[in-house]
Amino acid sequence: MTERLERLRARLAARELPALLVSTPTNRRYLSGFTGSAGFLLITAELALLLTDFRYVEQATAEAPAFHVRQLQRGLAKELAPLARELGLQRLAFEAANVTYQQWEQWQAAASEVGLELVPVIDLVEPLRRVKDAEELASIERAVQIADQAVQAVCEWLRPGVSERAVAWELERQMREAGAEGMAFALIVGSGPRGALPHAQPTEKPIAAGEPVVLDVGCVVDGYHSDLTRTICLGEPDPAYLEIYDIVLRAQHEAEACIRPGMTGGEADRIARDLIAAAGYGDQFGHSLGHGVGLEIHEGPTLRRESEDILQPGMVFSVEPGIYLPGRFGVRLEDLVVLEADGVRVLSQAPKAPVVRRSG
Ligand SMILES: [Mn+2]
């Protein structure tokens, strides 16, 4: 944590910002270790304060040893002016992407009382989070493993006639029982034509034999997320499905084989996109190739057409090409990978097979 704080201070100094108020929960956790749901960090070149309410003082003190914990009695808006006066703050940067308009109005009123200038900033902490350290990677790998095992178990358990919601619940149950502290997002189960909706929420629709099913699952371990998509079919598939599956699989393989450190997210995206376009389905791959995963399910870097994010060793991101045929079906395959010096290492180990055939 101390090292993270020092890297942040270097960024503050480079932008000539004397102090930063951190209000984004994931940034607060990343910088301090504090896992509670409420509180702010106030960081200057010398100070590291964690401001939280009565509920969290003891927890914050234990979890964030690099920070001096202070109890907020009346809420930050009311305590900002005296705090700024006490600390002699003249300029305070705040995270523009994580403040409500109402909060900003209240802070602004308090700041003007004491001549404090509030400076909106974006992407000050987030870039630090892109490259994972060994401990973060271990948590992600555990979350990946739990999702892999759940998908594998559910593929063995699944029978025609089971509803999408029952499948989602079984996936969730498996992951919870394997130690997940939560789901990474509302799990996606889309069967038949519903698989053409990239973010289909599970319904009571029963899954029929021969229908492609998109399963997009993930869980949380130590605050870190996993994200895994497999497309399966019970029983006899439509030949069109197998053809599409093969294109998506080749696009994913190609991207995983060719992504290198130093590429931009846009260049990585293009590897898969060009292959899918050449097969005639460019317009049916309407989302990005991937996204960073960590304390948030979607974070930097972004692997989309126009992304100029430079891919660096230690980054963890998804590689998830898909083709969606409205009214018919969809196919998406998603792995989580970690970028290493010579290319990606694929973390996801759930089998990739277009057809799950039942023997009975
Ligand atoms: Mn994803």
Coordinates of C-alpha atoms and ligand atoms in Angstrom, one line a residue:
M1 CA 0.0 0.0 0.0
T2 CA 2.8 2.4 0.9
E3 CA 4.3 1.8 -2.6
R4 CA 0.9 2.6 -4.2
L5 CA 0.7 5.8 -2.2
E6 CA 4.1 6.9 -3.3
R7 CA 3.3 6.2 -7.0
L8 CA 0.2 8.3 -6.6
R9 CA 2.1 11.1 -4.9
A10 CA 4.5 11.2 -7.8
R11 CA 1.5 11.6 -10.1
L12 CA 0.1 14.4 -8.0
A13 CA 3.5 16.2 -8.0
A14 CA 3.8 15.9 -11.8
R15 CA 0.4 17.6 -12.1
E16 CA 1.3 20.2 -9.4
L17 CA -1.6 19.1 -7.3
P18 CA -1.0 19.5 -3.6
A19 CA -3.8 17.3 -2.4
L20 CA -6.3 14.7 -3.6
L21 CA -9.7 13.7 -2.2
V22 CA -10.4 10.1 -3.2
S23 CA -14.1 9.2 -3.3
T24 CA -14.1 6.3 -5.7
P25 CA -14.6 3.1 -3.6
T26 CA -12.2 1.0 -5.6
N27 CA -9.5 3.6 -5.6
R28 CA -10.0 4.0 -1.8
R29 CA -9.6 0.3 -1.3
Y30 CA -6.6 0.1 -3.7
L31 CA -4.7 2.9 -2.1
S32 CA -5.5 2.1 1.6
G33 CA -6.6 -1.5 1.9
F34 CA -9.8 -0.3 3.6
T35 CA -12.7 -2.5 2.3
G36 CA -15.6 -0.7 4.0
S37 CA -18.4 0.9 2.0
A38 CA -18.0 4.5 3.1
G39 CA -15.2 7.0 3.5
F40 CA -12.8 9.3 1.8
L41 CA -9.0 9.5 1.5
L42 CA -7.3 12.8 1.7
I43 CA -3.7 12.5 0.4
T44 CA -1.1 15.2 0.3
A45 CA 2.7 15.0 0.0
E46 CA 3.0 14.3 3.7
L47 CA -0.4 13.2 4.9
A48 CA -2.6 10.2 4.3
L49 CA -5.9 10.6 6.0
L50 CA -8.8 8.2 5.9
L51 CA -12.1 9.9 6.8
T52 CA -15.0 7.6 7.7
D53 CA -17.9 7.4 10.0
F54 CA -18.5 5.6 13.3
R55 CA -19.4 2.3 11.7
Y56 CA -16.0 1.9 10.1
V57 CA -13.4 3.5 12.4
E58 CA -12.2 0.2 14.0
Q59 CA -12.1 -1.7 10.7
A60 CA -10.4 1.1 8.8
T61 CA -7.7 1.4 11.5
A62 CA -7.0 -2.3 11.2
E63 CA -7.1 -2.5 7.4
A64 CA -5.3 0.7 6.5
P65 CA -2.2 1.0 8.6
A66 CA -0.5 3.5 6.3
F67 CA -3.4 6.0 6.9
H68 CA -4.4 8.1 9.9
V69 CA -8.1 7.3 10.5
R70 CA -10.3 10.2 11.4
Q71 CA -14.0 9.9 12.3
L72 CA -16.4 12.1 10.4
Q73 CA -19.0 13.3 12.9
R74 CA -21.3 15.3 10.6
G75 CA -20.3 14.2 7.1
L76 CA -17.6 15.5 4.8
A77 CA -19.6 18.4 3.4
K78 CA -19.9 19.9 6.9
E79 CA -16.4 19.1 7.9
L80 CA -14.6 20.1 4.7
A81 CA -14.2 23.8 5.6
P82 CA -12.7 23.3 9.1
L83 CA -10.5 20.5 7.7
A84 CA -9.1 22.7 4.9
R85 CA -8.4 25.4 7.5
E86 CA -6.7 23.0 9.9
L87 CA -4.5 21.5 7.1
G88 CA -3.9 24.8 5.4
L89 CA -5.2 23.5 2.1
Q90 CA -5.6 26.0 -0.8
R91 CA -6.2 23.6 -3.6
L92 CA -7.9 20.2 -3.4
A93 CA -8.3 17.8 -6.4
F94 CA -11.3 15.6 -6.4
E95 CA -12.3 12.6 -8.6
A96 CA -14.7 14.2 -11.1
A97 CA -16.1 10.8 -12.2
N98 CA -17.3 9.9 -8.7
V99 CA -19.1 12.8 -7.3
T100 CA -22.8 13.6 -7.6
Y101 CA -23.9 17.0 -8.5
Q102 CA -25.4 17.5 -5.1
Q103 CA -22.1 16.5 -3.4
W104 CA -20.2 18.9 -5.6
E105 CA -22.6 21.8 -4.7
Q106 CA -22.2 21.1 -1.0
W107 CA -18.4 20.8 -1.3
Q108 CA -18.2 23.9 -3.4
A109 CA -20.2 25.9 -0.8
A110 CA -17.9 24.7 2.0
A111 CA -14.8 25.4 -0.1
S112 CA -15.7 28.9 -0.9
E113 CA -16.1 29.7 2.8
V114 CA -12.4 29.1 3.3
G115 CA -11.0 30.1 -0.1
L116 CA -10.3 26.5 -1.0
E117 CA -10.1 25.8 -4.8
L118 CA -11.6 22.4 -5.8
V119 CA -9.9 21.0 -8.9
P120 CA -11.7 18.2 -10.8
V121 CA -9.4 15.4 -12.1
I122 CA -10.0 12.2 -13.9
D123 CA -7.8 9.1 -14.3
L124 CA -5.4 10.0 -11.5
V125 CA -5.6 6.7 -9.6
E126 CA -7.1 4.4 -12.2
P127 CA -3.9 4.0 -14.4
L128 CA -2.0 2.8 -11.4
R129 CA -4.5 -0.1 -11.0
R130 CA -4.0 -1.4 -14.6
V131 CA -0.8 -3.3 -13.9
K132 CA -1.5 -6.0 -11.3
D133 CA 1.0 -7.0 -8.6
A134 CA 1.5 -10.7 -7.5
E135 CA -1.1 -10.5 -4.8
E136 CA -3.8 -9.0 -7.0
L137 CA -3.0 -11.6 -9.7
A138 CA -3.4 -14.4 -7.2
S139 CA -6.9 -13.2 -6.2
I140 CA -7.9 -12.8 -9.9
E141 CA -6.6 -16.3 -10.6
R142 CA -8.7 -17.7 -7.8
A143 CA -11.8 -15.9 -9.1
V144 CA -11.1 -17.2 -12.6
Q145 CA -10.7 -20.8 -11.3
I146 CA -14.0 -20.7 -9.4
A147 CA -15.9 -19.4 -12.5
D148 CA -14.2 -22.1 -14.7
Q149 CA -15.2 -24.9 -12.3
A150 CA -18.8 -23.6 -12.0
V151 CA -19.2 -23.4 -15.8
Q152 CA -17.8 -26.9 -16.2
A153 CA -20.1 -28.3 -13.5
V154 CA -23.1 -26.6 -14.9
C155 CA -22.4 -28.0 -18.4
E156 CA -22.4 -31.5 -16.9
W157 CA -25.6 -30.8 -14.9
L158 CA -27.6 -29.1 -17.6
R159 CA -30.5 -30.8 -19.3
P160 CA -33.0 -29.5 -21.9
G161 CA -36.0 -28.0 -20.3
V162 CA -34.1 -26.2 -17.5
S163 CA -34.8 -22.5 -17.4
E164 CA -32.2 -19.8 -18.0
R165 CA -32.9 -18.6 -14.4
A166 CA -32.3 -22.0 -13.0
V167 CA -29.0 -22.2 -14.9
A168 CA -27.9 -18.7 -13.5
W169 CA -28.8 -19.8 -10.0
E170 CA -26.9 -23.0 -10.3
L171 CA -23.8 -21.1 -11.5
E172 CA -24.2 -18.7 -8.6
R173 CA -24.6 -21.5 -6.1
Q174 CA -21.6 -23.3 -7.4
M175 CA -19.4 -20.2 -7.2
R176 CA -20.7 -19.2 -3.7
E177 CA -20.0 -22.7 -2.4
A178 CA -16.5 -22.6 -3.9
G179 CA -15.7 -19.5 -1.9
A180 CA -16.7 -16.6 -4.0
E181 CA -17.6 -13.5 -1.9
G182 CA -20.1 -12.3 -4.5
M183 CA -21.0 -12.3 -8.2
A184 CA -18.9 -10.1 -10.5
F185 CA -22.2 -8.9 -12.2
A186 CA -25.7 -10.2 -12.7
L187 CA -24.9 -13.5 -14.5
I188 CA -25.9 -13.7 -18.2
V189 CA -27.7 -16.7 -19.6
G190 CA -29.1 -16.3 -23.1
S191 CA -30.5 -19.2 -25.0
G192 CA -31.6 -19.4 -28.6
P193 CA -32.5 -16.0 -30.0
R194 CA -31.9 -14.4 -26.6
G195 CA -28.2 -15.2 -27.1
A196 CA -28.1 -12.5 -29.7
L197 CA -28.7 -10.0 -27.0
P198 CA -25.1 -9.6 -25.7
H199 CA -26.3 -8.9 -22.1
A200 CA -29.3 -11.1 -21.9
Q201 CA -30.7 -11.4 -18.4
P202 CA -31.9 -14.9 -17.6
T203 CA -35.6 -15.5 -17.9
E204 CA -38.0 -18.4 -17.2
K205 CA -37.5 -19.6 -20.8
P206 CA -36.6 -23.3 -20.8
I207 CA -33.5 -24.2 -22.8
A208 CA -34.3 -26.5 -25.7
A209 CA -32.1 -29.2 -27.2
G210 CA -30.1 -27.9 -30.2
E211 CA -30.2 -24.3 -29.0
P212 CA -27.0 -22.3 -28.5
V213 CA -26.7 -20.9 -25.0
V214 CA -24.4 -18.0 -24.0
L215 CA -23.2 -18.2 -20.4
D216 CA -21.3 -15.1 -19.1
V217 CA -20.3 -15.5 -15.5
G218 CA -17.9 -14.2 -13.0
C219 CA -17.3 -13.9 -9.3
V220 CA -15.4 -11.8 -6.8
V221 CA -12.5 -12.9 -4.6
D222 CA -10.7 -10.4 -2.2
G223 CA -12.5 -7.7 -4.2
Y224 CA -11.1 -8.9 -7.5
H225 CA -13.3 -10.0 -10.4
S226 CA -13.4 -12.8 -13.0
D227 CA -15.2 -12.7 -16.3
L228 CA -15.8 -15.8 -18.4
T229 CA -18.1 -16.5 -21.3
R230 CA -18.7 -19.8 -23.0
T231 CA -21.3 -20.7 -25.6
I232 CA -22.7 -24.2 -25.6
C233 CA -25.3 -26.3 -27.2
L234 CA -27.1 -29.3 -25.8
G235 CA -27.5 -32.1 -28.3
E236 CA -27.7 -31.7 -32.1
P237 CA -26.6 -28.2 -33.2
D238 CA -27.6 -26.2 -36.3
P239 CA -24.6 -26.3 -38.8
A240 CA -24.8 -22.4 -39.0
Y241 CA -24.0 -22.3 -35.3
L242 CA -21.0 -24.5 -35.7
E243 CA -19.8 -22.2 -38.5
I244 CA -20.2 -19.1 -36.4
Y245 CA -18.6 -20.7 -33.4
D246 CA -15.5 -21.6 -35.4
I247 CA -15.1 -18.0 -36.6
V248 CA -15.4 -16.6 -33.1
L249 CA -13.0 -19.3 -31.8
R250 CA -10.4 -18.5 -34.5
A251 CA -10.7 -14.8 -33.8
Q252 CA -10.1 -15.4 -30.1
H253 CA -7.1 -17.7 -30.8
E254 CA -5.6 -15.2 -33.2
A255 CA -5.9 -12.3 -30.7
E256 CA -4.5 -14.4 -27.9
A257 CA -1.6 -15.5 -30.1
C258 CA -0.7 -12.1 -31.4
I259 CA -1.3 -9.6 -28.6
R260 CA 2.1 -8.2 -27.4
P261 CA 3.2 -5.6 -24.9
G262 CA 3.5 -2.2 -26.6
M263 CA 0.5 -2.6 -28.8
T264 CA -2.5 -0.3 -28.3
G265 CA -5.9 -1.6 -27.3
G266 CA -7.0 -0.6 -30.7
E267 CA -4.4 -2.7 -32.4
A268 CA -5.3 -5.7 -30.2
D269 CA -9.0 -5.3 -31.1
R270 CA -8.2 -5.2 -34.8
I271 CA -6.7 -8.6 -34.7
A272 CA -10.0 -10.3 -33.9
R273 CA -12.1 -7.7 -35.8
D274 CA -10.3 -8.2 -39.1
L275 CA -10.7 -11.9 -39.0
I276 CA -14.4 -11.7 -38.2
A277 CA -14.9 -9.0 -40.9
A278 CA -13.1 -11.1 -43.4
A279 CA -15.5 -14.0 -42.6
G280 CA -18.4 -11.6 -43.4
Y281 CA -19.6 -10.8 -39.9
G282 CA -17.9 -7.5 -39.1
D283 CA -21.3 -5.8 -38.5
Q284 CA -22.4 -8.6 -36.1
F285 CA -19.4 -8.0 -33.8
G286 CA -20.7 -4.7 -32.4
H287 CA -18.8 -4.5 -29.1
S288 CA -15.2 -4.2 -28.1
L289 CA -12.7 -7.1 -27.9
G290 CA -12.0 -6.7 -24.3
H291 CA -11.6 -4.7 -21.1
G292 CA -9.3 -4.7 -18.1
V293 CA -10.5 -6.5 -15.0
G294 CA -9.5 -6.0 -11.4
L295 CA -11.3 -4.3 -8.5
E296 CA -13.9 -3.4 -11.1
I297 CA -15.4 -5.7 -13.6
H298 CA -14.7 -3.1 -16.3
E299 CA -11.6 -1.0 -16.0
G300 CA -8.6 -0.1 -18.0
P301 CA -7.1 -0.9 -20.5
T302 CA -9.9 -0.9 -23.1
L303 CA -9.4 -3.1 -26.2
R304 CA -11.7 -1.4 -28.6
R305 CA -11.2 0.1 -32.1
E306 CA -10.1 3.6 -31.1
S307 CA -8.3 2.7 -27.9
E308 CA -4.8 4.2 -27.5
D309 CA -4.2 2.5 -24.2
I310 CA -0.7 0.9 -24.4
L311 CA -0.8 -2.8 -23.3
Q312 CA 1.8 -3.5 -20.7
P313 CA 3.1 -6.6 -18.9
G314 CA 1.0 -7.3 -15.8
M315 CA -2.2 -6.0 -17.2
V316 CA -5.2 -8.4 -16.9
F317 CA -8.0 -8.1 -19.5
S318 CA -10.6 -10.1 -21.3
V319 CA -10.5 -11.3 -24.9
E320 CA -14.1 -11.7 -25.9
P321 CA -15.1 -11.7 -29.6
G322 CA -18.7 -12.4 -30.4
I323 CA -21.1 -12.7 -33.4
Y324 CA -24.8 -11.9 -32.9
L325 CA -27.5 -12.9 -35.4
P326 CA -30.7 -11.1 -34.3
G327 CA -33.7 -13.4 -34.0
R328 CA -31.4 -16.5 -34.3
F329 CA -28.6 -16.9 -31.8
G330 CA -25.3 -15.4 -30.6
V331 CA -21.8 -16.8 -29.9
R332 CA -19.3 -15.2 -27.6
L333 CA -16.2 -16.7 -26.1
E334 CA -14.4 -14.8 -23.4
D335 CA -11.1 -15.6 -21.6
L336 CA -9.3 -13.6 -19.0
V337 CA -5.6 -13.2 -19.8
V338 CA -2.6 -11.6 -18.2
L339 CA -0.1 -9.9 -20.4
E340 CA 3.5 -11.1 -20.0
A341 CA 6.7 -10.0 -21.7
D342 CA 6.3 -12.3 -24.7
G343 CA 2.5 -12.3 -25.0
V344 CA -0.6 -13.3 -23.1
R345 CA -1.0 -16.1 -20.7
V346 CA -4.6 -17.3 -20.8
L347 CA -6.0 -17.6 -17.2
S348 CA -9.4 -19.1 -18.1
Q349 CA -9.4 -22.9 -18.3
A350 CA -13.1 -23.8 -18.8
P351 CA -13.3 -26.1 -21.8
K352 CA -14.3 -24.6 -25.2
A353 CA -16.6 -27.0 -27.0
P354 CA -19.5 -25.9 -29.2
V355 CA -21.6 -28.9 -28.2
V356 CA -22.3 -30.4 -24.8
R357 CA -23.7 -33.8 -25.7
R358 CA -25.7 -35.7 -23.1
S359 CA -25.2 -39.5 -23.2
G360 CA -28.6 -40.2 -21.4
Ligands
MN1 MN -16.3 -9.2 -20.2

